[in-house]
Amino acid sequence: EQQTEEVEVFSTPSYACQRRTTLDNHNAVLTDALSLLAENAELSGEDGRGVAFRRAAAALKALPLPVTRLTQLGGVPCLGGHSLRVIKVLTGIFGVGVKTAGRWIGEGILTLRQLRDSGPTLNRAQRAGLRHYDDLNRPVGRAEAAAVAAVVEAAAGSVLPGARVTLIGGFRRGKQTGHDVDFLITHPEEGREAGLMPKLVSWLDSQGFLLYQKTNSNSYLEAAEGPARPASNMDRFERCFSVFKLPEEAGRGGAGAGGEGGPRPWRAVRVDLVVSPVSQFAFALLGWTGSKLFERELRRWAGHEMNMCLSSHALYDHRQSRYLRASSEEEIFAHLGLEYIPPSERNA
Ligand code: DGT
Ligand code: MG
């Protein structure tokens, strides 16, 4: 699902004769799928399309690593046309990555309709993704984010009075639209937040706000992990990936109309919920506000320039061999020897 691990963006020369292509193919799933498309095209006499697929397959064959994200393929030639479009439509489904898309193409599934009809076994996330495909590929606006915020605040206030809900991600940086809405939830009294997520989720579910949810429980233990691994940017907070069923209000109308049945009273919206203990709140806030590149550069600065390890949980100083505490983002920037940059200026 969503992680901020480093991914290489490939750049490849256009002609196969400019590239060195060995027998080591790191993208066999995709290249097999594309070769199959090429064969089909050739068999039905569409030689042009056949060659296009063969070129696309060859470009992928030359890559030094497996592709994990579509965004890596920006610099790969010959993938501009039909090949990329097919992969794009399929990976546009929430819960479907390049690997799954490649497997389906290999099975002859090129469109959402074929996927719906021929039905390989989909997991829960993919079923939700396919069912709400249009909604989930339509940007979420600020008004919708505010409406989700109201729901999450009601939920948190109801299951843990005093809980604080903060809008994070792109909307905190002032973006007008987003692919999802992200929230960080904490409680001013350390420890009170423990076990909050399951309660939150069951409240939301009981009120009919959830179309899909997957909850991961907290597994971060500072003492147990020690400084050896704090740089890991995979979070160990209680976290919930979900799809909300957001009622469309009259005021926001219009945009929500979709599907065969005409205007609908609700739309599906991706929502990420994260719960952090208040002692880690500033780190979580900084780590989840983004942008992704800004976060990556913060960690790079911390490591290379300060000999520190920054994560969404903590900041470890290797020189002093200790964790540096902070209760605000300002303090973390100060620890890092950086001028404070507000969220609206972190849109790197
Ligand atoms: P969007 O939703 O496409 O408008 O853009 P953002 O900036 O809201 O991006 P999003 O929602 O993918 O993630 C929000 C921020 O949270 C992102 O800038 C980096 C951070 N983030 C996302 N997933 C993870 C994760 O698994 N671990 C950590 N530590 N941070 C994450
Ligand atoms: Mg977001």
CSV table of C-alpha atoms and ligand atoms in Angstrom, one decimal:
chain,number,residue,atom,x,y,z
A,1,GLU,CA,0.0,0.0,0.0
A,2,GLN,CA,1.3,3.5,0.7
A,3,GLN,CA,4.9,3.7,1.8
A,4,THR,CA,7.5,6.4,1.3
A,5,GLU,CA,10.3,4.0,0.4
A,6,GLU,CA,12.7,5.3,-2.2
A,7,VAL,CA,11.8,4.3,-5.7
A,8,GLU,CA,14.0,4.8,-8.7
A,9,VAL,CA,12.6,6.6,-11.7
A,10,PHE,CA,14.0,4.9,-14.8
A,11,SER,CA,15.3,6.7,-17.8
A,12,THR,CA,16.0,4.6,-20.9
A,13,PRO,CA,17.2,5.5,-24.4
A,14,SER,CA,14.6,5.1,-27.1
A,15,TYR,CA,16.1,2.5,-29.4
A,16,ALA,CA,16.8,-1.0,-28.3
A,17,CYS,CA,20.1,-0.8,-30.2
A,18,GLN,CA,21.2,2.0,-27.7
A,19,ARG,CA,20.6,-0.3,-24.8
A,20,ARG,CA,22.2,-3.4,-23.3
A,21,THR,CA,19.6,-6.0,-22.8
A,22,THR,CA,20.7,-9.2,-21.1
A,23,LEU,CA,18.7,-12.3,-20.3
A,24,ASP,CA,18.1,-11.1,-16.8
A,25,ASN,CA,14.6,-9.8,-17.0
A,26,HIS,CA,13.4,-8.2,-13.7
A,27,ASN,CA,10.0,-7.4,-15.1
A,28,ALA,CA,8.9,-10.8,-16.6
A,29,VAL,CA,5.3,-10.4,-15.4
A,30,LEU,CA,4.8,-7.2,-17.3
A,31,THR,CA,6.9,-8.2,-20.4
A,32,ASP,CA,5.1,-11.5,-20.7
A,33,ALA,CA,1.8,-9.7,-20.5
A,34,LEU,CA,2.9,-7.2,-23.2
A,35,SER,CA,4.3,-10.0,-25.4
A,36,LEU,CA,0.9,-11.7,-25.2
A,37,LEU,CA,-0.8,-8.5,-26.4
A,38,ALA,CA,1.7,-8.3,-29.2
A,39,GLU,CA,0.9,-11.8,-30.3
A,40,ASN,CA,-2.8,-11.2,-30.2
A,41,ALA,CA,-2.4,-8.0,-32.3
A,42,GLU,CA,-0.2,-9.8,-34.8
A,43,LEU,CA,-2.6,-12.7,-35.1
A,44,SER,CA,-5.4,-10.3,-35.9
A,45,GLY,CA,-3.3,-8.6,-38.5
A,46,GLU,CA,-2.6,-5.4,-36.6
A,47,ASP,CA,1.1,-5.4,-37.2
A,48,GLY,CA,1.6,-1.8,-36.1
A,49,ARG,CA,0.1,-2.4,-32.7
A,50,GLY,CA,2.1,-5.6,-32.4
A,51,VAL,CA,5.3,-3.8,-32.9
A,52,ALA,CA,4.3,-1.2,-30.4
A,53,PHE,CA,3.7,-3.8,-27.8
A,54,ARG,CA,7.0,-5.5,-28.6
A,55,ARG,CA,8.9,-2.2,-28.2
A,56,ALA,CA,7.2,-1.6,-24.9
A,57,ALA,CA,8.1,-5.1,-23.6
A,58,ALA,CA,11.7,-4.6,-24.7
A,59,ALA,CA,12.0,-1.2,-22.9
A,60,LEU,CA,10.8,-2.9,-19.7
A,61,LYS,CA,13.2,-5.8,-20.2
A,62,ALA,CA,16.1,-3.5,-20.2
A,63,LEU,CA,15.3,-2.1,-16.7
A,64,PRO,CA,17.8,-2.9,-14.0
A,65,LEU,CA,15.2,-3.5,-11.3
A,66,PRO,CA,11.6,-4.6,-11.0
A,67,VAL,CA,9.0,-1.8,-11.5
A,68,THR,CA,6.9,-1.2,-8.4
A,69,ARG,CA,5.3,2.1,-9.2
A,70,LEU,CA,3.9,3.4,-12.5
A,71,THR,CA,5.5,6.7,-11.8
A,72,GLN,CA,8.8,5.1,-12.3
A,73,LEU,CA,8.0,4.6,-16.0
A,74,GLY,CA,7.9,8.3,-16.9
A,75,GLY,CA,11.3,8.1,-18.6
A,76,VAL,CA,10.8,4.7,-20.3
A,77,PRO,CA,10.2,5.1,-24.0
A,78,CYS,CA,7.6,3.2,-26.1
A,79,LEU,CA,5.2,2.9,-23.2
A,80,GLY,CA,3.2,6.0,-24.2
A,81,GLY,CA,0.3,4.3,-26.0
A,82,HIS,CA,-2.0,1.5,-25.4
A,83,SER,CA,0.4,-0.5,-23.2
A,84,LEU,CA,0.7,2.2,-20.6
A,85,ARG,CA,-3.0,3.0,-20.8
A,86,VAL,CA,-4.0,-0.6,-20.0
A,87,ILE,CA,-1.6,-0.8,-17.1
A,88,LYS,CA,-2.8,2.6,-15.9
A,89,VAL,CA,-6.4,1.7,-15.8
A,90,LEU,CA,-5.8,-1.5,-13.9
A,91,THR,CA,-3.4,0.1,-11.4
A,92,GLY,CA,-5.9,2.9,-11.0
A,93,ILE,CA,-7.8,0.4,-8.9
A,94,PHE,CA,-7.2,1.0,-5.1
A,95,GLY,CA,-5.3,-2.1,-3.9
A,96,VAL,CA,-3.9,-3.0,-7.3
A,97,GLY,CA,-0.2,-2.6,-8.0
A,98,VAL,CA,1.9,-3.1,-11.1
A,99,LYS,CA,2.5,-6.8,-10.4
A,100,THR,CA,-1.2,-7.7,-10.1
A,101,ALA,CA,-2.0,-5.6,-13.2
A,102,GLY,CA,0.7,-7.4,-15.1
A,103,ARG,CA,-0.7,-10.8,-14.1
A,104,TRP,CA,-4.2,-9.8,-15.2
A,105,ILE,CA,-3.0,-8.5,-18.6
A,106,GLY,CA,-1.3,-11.9,-19.0
A,107,GLU,CA,-4.7,-13.5,-18.4
A,108,GLY,CA,-6.1,-11.3,-21.1
A,109,ILE,CA,-7.9,-8.8,-18.8
A,110,LEU,CA,-7.3,-5.4,-20.3
A,111,THR,CA,-10.4,-3.4,-19.2
A,112,LEU,CA,-12.4,-2.8,-16.1
A,113,ARG,CA,-15.4,-4.5,-17.8
A,114,GLN,CA,-13.3,-7.6,-18.5
A,115,LEU,CA,-12.2,-7.6,-14.9
A,116,ARG,CA,-15.8,-7.3,-13.7
A,117,ASP,CA,-17.0,-10.0,-16.1
A,118,SER,CA,-14.2,-12.6,-16.0
A,119,GLY,CA,-13.6,-12.1,-12.3
A,120,PRO,CA,-10.3,-13.3,-11.1
A,121,THR,CA,-10.5,-13.6,-7.3
A,122,LEU,CA,-10.2,-10.1,-6.0
A,123,ASN,CA,-9.2,-9.3,-2.4
A,124,ARG,CA,-11.4,-7.0,-0.2
A,125,ALA,CA,-9.4,-3.9,-1.0
A,126,GLN,CA,-9.5,-4.6,-4.8
A,127,ARG,CA,-13.2,-5.3,-4.7
A,128,ALA,CA,-13.8,-1.9,-3.0
A,129,GLY,CA,-11.4,-0.3,-5.5
A,130,LEU,CA,-13.3,-1.7,-8.5
A,131,ARG,CA,-16.7,-1.0,-7.1
A,132,HIS,CA,-15.8,2.7,-6.4
A,133,TYR,CA,-13.3,3.1,-9.2
A,134,ASP,CA,-14.7,6.4,-10.5
A,135,ASP,CA,-15.1,8.1,-7.1
A,136,LEU,CA,-11.7,7.0,-6.0
A,137,ASN,CA,-10.0,8.4,-9.1
A,138,ARG,CA,-11.8,11.7,-8.8
A,139,PRO,CA,-9.9,14.3,-6.7
A,140,VAL,CA,-11.2,15.1,-3.2
A,141,GLY,CA,-12.0,18.8,-2.7
A,142,ARG,CA,-11.4,21.0,0.4
A,143,ALA,CA,-15.1,21.1,1.2
A,144,GLU,CA,-15.2,17.3,1.1
A,145,ALA,CA,-12.1,17.1,3.3
A,146,ALA,CA,-13.8,19.4,5.8
A,147,ALA,CA,-17.0,17.2,5.7
A,148,VAL,CA,-14.8,14.1,6.4
A,149,ALA,CA,-13.1,16.0,9.2
A,150,ALA,CA,-16.4,16.7,10.8
A,151,VAL,CA,-17.2,13.0,10.8
A,152,VAL,CA,-13.9,12.0,12.2
A,153,GLU,CA,-14.1,14.6,14.9
A,154,ALA,CA,-17.6,13.4,15.9
A,155,ALA,CA,-16.3,9.8,16.0
A,156,ALA,CA,-13.2,10.7,18.1
A,157,GLY,CA,-15.1,12.9,20.4
A,158,SER,CA,-17.6,10.2,21.0
A,159,VAL,CA,-15.3,7.3,21.7
A,160,LEU,CA,-12.5,9.3,23.5
A,161,PRO,CA,-13.6,12.7,24.9
A,162,GLY,CA,-10.7,15.1,24.6
A,163,ALA,CA,-9.1,13.4,21.6
A,164,ARG,CA,-7.6,15.8,19.1
A,165,VAL,CA,-8.0,15.4,15.4
A,166,THR,CA,-5.6,17.2,13.0
A,167,LEU,CA,-5.9,17.3,9.2
A,168,ILE,CA,-2.5,16.3,7.8
A,169,GLY,CA,-1.2,15.5,4.3
A,170,GLY,CA,-1.7,17.7,1.3
A,171,PHE,CA,-4.7,19.6,2.7
A,172,ARG,CA,-2.6,20.8,5.7
A,173,ARG,CA,-0.1,22.2,3.1
A,174,GLY,CA,-3.0,24.2,1.6
A,175,LYS,CA,-3.7,22.0,-1.4
A,176,GLN,CA,-7.2,22.5,-3.0
A,177,THR,CA,-7.6,18.8,-3.9
A,178,GLY,CA,-6.1,15.5,-2.8
A,179,HIS,CA,-6.2,11.8,-3.6
A,180,ASP,CA,-7.3,11.1,-0.1
A,181,VAL,CA,-7.8,12.9,3.3
A,182,ASP,CA,-5.3,12.2,6.0
A,183,PHE,CA,-5.8,12.6,9.8
A,184,LEU,CA,-3.6,12.4,12.8
A,185,ILE,CA,-5.4,11.7,16.1
A,186,THR,CA,-3.9,12.0,19.6
A,187,HIS,CA,-5.0,12.7,23.2
A,188,PRO,CA,-3.2,15.2,25.5
A,189,GLU,CA,-2.8,12.6,28.2
A,190,GLU,CA,-0.1,10.1,27.2
A,191,GLY,CA,-1.5,6.5,27.0
A,192,ARG,CA,-5.2,7.5,26.7
A,193,GLU,CA,-4.9,7.1,22.9
A,194,ALA,CA,-4.0,3.4,23.2
A,195,GLY,CA,-6.6,1.2,21.6
A,196,LEU,CA,-8.4,4.2,20.1
A,197,MET,CA,-8.4,3.0,16.5
A,198,PRO,CA,-10.6,-0.1,16.8
A,199,LYS,CA,-13.1,2.0,18.8
A,200,LEU,CA,-13.0,4.7,16.2
A,201,VAL,CA,-13.5,2.3,13.4
A,202,SER,CA,-16.4,0.5,15.0
A,203,TRP,CA,-18.1,3.8,15.7
A,204,LEU,CA,-17.7,4.9,12.1
A,205,ASP,CA,-18.9,1.5,10.8
A,206,SER,CA,-21.9,1.5,13.1
A,207,GLN,CA,-22.9,4.9,11.7
A,208,GLY,CA,-22.6,3.7,8.1
A,209,PHE,CA,-19.6,5.8,7.2
A,210,LEU,CA,-17.3,3.0,6.1
A,211,LEU,CA,-17.2,1.2,2.7
A,212,TYR,CA,-13.8,-0.4,3.4
A,213,GLN,CA,-11.2,-0.4,6.2
A,214,LYS,CA,-8.0,-2.1,7.0
A,215,THR,CA,-6.4,-1.4,10.4
A,216,ASN,CA,-2.8,-1.9,11.3
A,217,SER,CA,-2.0,-1.9,15.0
A,218,ASN,CA,0.9,0.0,16.6
A,219,SER,CA,4.1,-1.9,16.9
A,220,TYR,CA,6.6,0.9,17.6
A,221,LEU,CA,8.7,0.3,20.8
A,222,GLU,CA,11.5,2.8,21.2
A,223,ALA,CA,13.4,0.7,23.7
A,224,ALA,CA,13.1,-2.5,21.8
A,225,GLU,CA,14.2,-1.0,18.5
A,226,GLY,CA,16.9,1.2,19.8
A,227,PRO,CA,18.7,3.6,17.6
A,228,ALA,CA,19.6,0.9,15.1
A,229,ARG,CA,16.4,1.3,13.2
A,230,PRO,CA,14.8,4.6,13.8
A,231,ALA,CA,15.5,5.8,10.3
A,232,SER,CA,12.9,3.3,9.0
A,233,ASN,CA,10.2,5.4,7.4
A,234,MET,CA,7.6,2.7,7.6
A,235,ASP,CA,5.3,3.8,10.3
A,236,ARG,CA,4.5,1.7,13.3
A,237,PHE,CA,1.5,3.8,14.4
A,238,GLU,CA,-2.0,2.5,14.7
A,239,ARG,CA,-3.2,3.2,11.2
A,240,CYS,CA,-6.3,2.7,9.2
A,241,PHE,CA,-6.7,2.8,5.4
A,242,SER,CA,-10.3,3.3,4.7
A,243,VAL,CA,-12.9,4.3,2.1
A,244,PHE,CA,-15.6,6.5,3.5
A,245,LYS,CA,-19.1,6.8,2.4
A,246,LEU,CA,-19.4,10.5,2.5
A,247,PRO,CA,-22.9,12.0,2.2
A,248,GLU,CA,-23.1,14.6,-0.5
A,249,GLU,CA,-24.5,17.9,0.9
A,250,ALA,CA,-26.8,20.1,-1.1
A,251,GLY,CA,-24.2,22.8,-1.0
A,252,ARG,CA,-21.5,20.7,-2.6
A,253,GLY,CA,-23.9,19.1,-5.1
A,254,GLY,CA,-23.3,18.4,-8.8
A,255,ALA,CA,-19.8,17.0,-8.8
A,256,GLY,CA,-21.1,13.9,-6.9
A,257,ALA,CA,-23.3,12.8,-9.7
A,258,GLY,CA,-22.0,9.6,-11.1
A,259,GLY,CA,-22.7,6.0,-12.0
A,260,GLU,CA,-25.7,4.7,-14.0
A,261,GLY,CA,-28.3,5.7,-11.5
A,262,GLY,CA,-27.8,9.5,-11.9
A,263,PRO,CA,-27.0,11.7,-9.0
A,264,ARG,CA,-26.3,9.8,-5.8
A,265,PRO,CA,-26.6,10.9,-2.3
A,266,TRP,CA,-23.0,10.0,-1.4
A,267,ARG,CA,-19.5,9.5,-2.8
A,268,ALA,CA,-16.6,7.3,-1.9
A,269,VAL,CA,-13.5,9.0,-0.4
A,270,ARG,CA,-10.2,7.5,0.6
A,271,VAL,CA,-9.3,8.4,4.2
A,272,ASP,CA,-6.1,7.6,6.1
A,273,LEU,CA,-6.3,7.7,9.9
A,274,VAL,CA,-3.2,7.6,12.1
A,275,VAL,CA,-3.2,7.6,15.9
A,276,SER,CA,-0.1,8.7,17.8
A,277,PRO,CA,0.8,9.1,21.5
A,278,VAL,CA,1.1,12.8,22.4
A,279,SER,CA,4.9,12.3,23.1
A,280,GLN,CA,5.4,11.5,19.4
A,281,PHE,CA,2.8,13.9,18.1
A,282,ALA,CA,5.2,16.5,16.7
A,283,PHE,CA,7.2,13.9,14.8
A,284,ALA,CA,4.1,12.3,13.4
A,285,LEU,CA,2.7,15.7,12.4
A,286,LEU,CA,5.9,16.6,10.6
A,287,GLY,CA,6.3,13.2,9.1
A,288,TRP,CA,2.7,13.0,7.8
A,289,THR,CA,2.3,16.5,6.4
A,290,GLY,CA,4.5,15.9,3.4
A,291,SER,CA,5.2,16.5,0.7
A,292,LYS,CA,6.8,13.1,0.2
A,293,LEU,CA,9.9,14.7,-1.4
A,294,PHE,CA,10.1,17.2,1.5
A,295,GLU,CA,10.0,14.3,4.0
A,296,ARG,CA,12.7,12.4,2.1
A,297,GLU,CA,14.9,15.5,2.0
A,298,LEU,CA,14.4,16.1,5.7
A,299,ARG,CA,15.6,12.6,6.4
A,300,ARG,CA,18.5,12.9,4.0
A,301,TRP,CA,19.5,16.2,5.7
A,302,ALA,CA,19.2,14.7,9.1
A,303,GLY,CA,21.4,11.7,8.2
A,304,HIS,CA,24.0,13.4,6.0
A,305,GLU,CA,24.4,16.8,7.5
A,306,MET,CA,23.5,16.2,11.2
A,307,ASN,CA,24.4,12.6,11.8
A,308,MET,CA,20.8,12.1,13.1
A,309,CYS,CA,18.0,9.7,12.3
A,310,LEU,CA,14.5,11.2,11.7
A,311,SER,CA,11.4,9.2,11.6
A,312,SER,CA,7.7,9.9,12.2
A,313,HIS,CA,8.2,8.7,15.7
A,314,ALA,CA,11.5,10.2,16.9
A,315,LEU,CA,14.7,12.0,16.2
A,316,TYR,CA,17.9,10.2,17.3
A,317,ASP,CA,21.2,12.0,17.6
A,318,HIS,CA,24.1,9.6,16.8
A,319,ARG,CA,26.7,12.0,18.2
A,320,GLN,CA,25.1,12.3,21.6
A,321,SER,CA,23.7,8.7,21.4
A,322,ARG,CA,20.3,9.9,22.5
A,323,TYR,CA,16.8,10.7,21.4
A,324,LEU,CA,16.0,14.4,21.1
A,325,ARG,CA,12.5,15.3,22.4
A,326,ALA,CA,10.2,17.8,20.8
A,327,SER,CA,6.7,18.9,21.4
A,328,SER,CA,6.3,21.0,18.2
A,329,GLU,CA,7.5,21.0,14.6
A,330,GLU,CA,9.4,24.2,15.3
A,331,GLU,CA,11.6,22.4,17.9
A,332,ILE,CA,12.3,19.6,15.4
A,333,PHE,CA,13.5,22.0,12.8
A,334,ALA,CA,15.7,23.7,15.5
A,335,HIS,CA,17.2,20.3,16.5
A,336,LEU,CA,18.0,19.8,12.8
A,337,GLY,CA,19.7,23.2,12.5
A,338,LEU,CA,17.1,24.2,9.9
A,339,GLU,CA,15.0,27.4,9.6
A,340,TYR,CA,11.4,26.6,10.4
A,341,ILE,CA,9.3,26.1,7.2
A,342,PRO,CA,5.5,26.2,7.6
A,343,PRO,CA,3.3,23.5,6.0
A,344,SER,CA,2.2,25.8,3.2
A,345,GLU,CA,5.8,26.0,2.1
A,346,ARG,CA,6.6,22.3,2.2
A,347,ASN,CA,5.0,21.7,-1.2
A,348,ALA,CA,8.4,20.5,-2.7
B,1,DGT,P1,-2.4,13.7,-1.9
B,1,DGT,O1,-3.2,12.9,-0.9
B,1,DGT,O2,-2.2,12.9,-3.2
B,1,DGT,O3,-3.1,15.0,-2.2
B,1,DGT,O4,-1.0,14.1,-1.3
B,1,DGT,P2,-0.4,13.9,0.1
B,1,DGT,O5,0.7,14.8,0.2
B,1,DGT,O6,-1.5,14.1,1.1
B,1,DGT,O7,0.1,12.5,0.1
B,1,DGT,P3,-0.4,11.2,0.9
B,1,DGT,O8,-1.8,11.3,1.2
B,1,DGT,O9,0.0,10.0,0.1
B,1,DGT,O10,0.5,11.2,2.2
B,1,DGT,C1,0.5,12.2,3.1
B,1,DGT,C2,1.8,12.4,3.7
B,1,DGT,O11,2.0,11.4,4.7
B,1,DGT,C3,2.9,12.2,2.7
B,1,DGT,O12,3.4,13.4,2.3
B,1,DGT,C4,4.0,11.4,3.4
B,1,DGT,C5,3.3,10.8,4.5
B,1,DGT,N1,3.0,9.3,4.4
B,1,DGT,C6,2.2,8.7,3.6
B,1,DGT,N2,2.3,7.3,3.8
B,1,DGT,C7,3.2,7.2,4.8
B,1,DGT,C8,3.7,6.0,5.4
B,1,DGT,O13,3.3,4.9,5.2
B,1,DGT,N3,4.6,6.3,6.4
B,1,DGT,C9,5.1,7.5,6.7
B,1,DGT,N4,6.0,7.7,7.6
B,1,DGT,N5,4.6,8.6,6.1
B,1,DGT,C10,3.7,8.4,5.2
B,2,MG,MG,-3.2,12.8,1.2
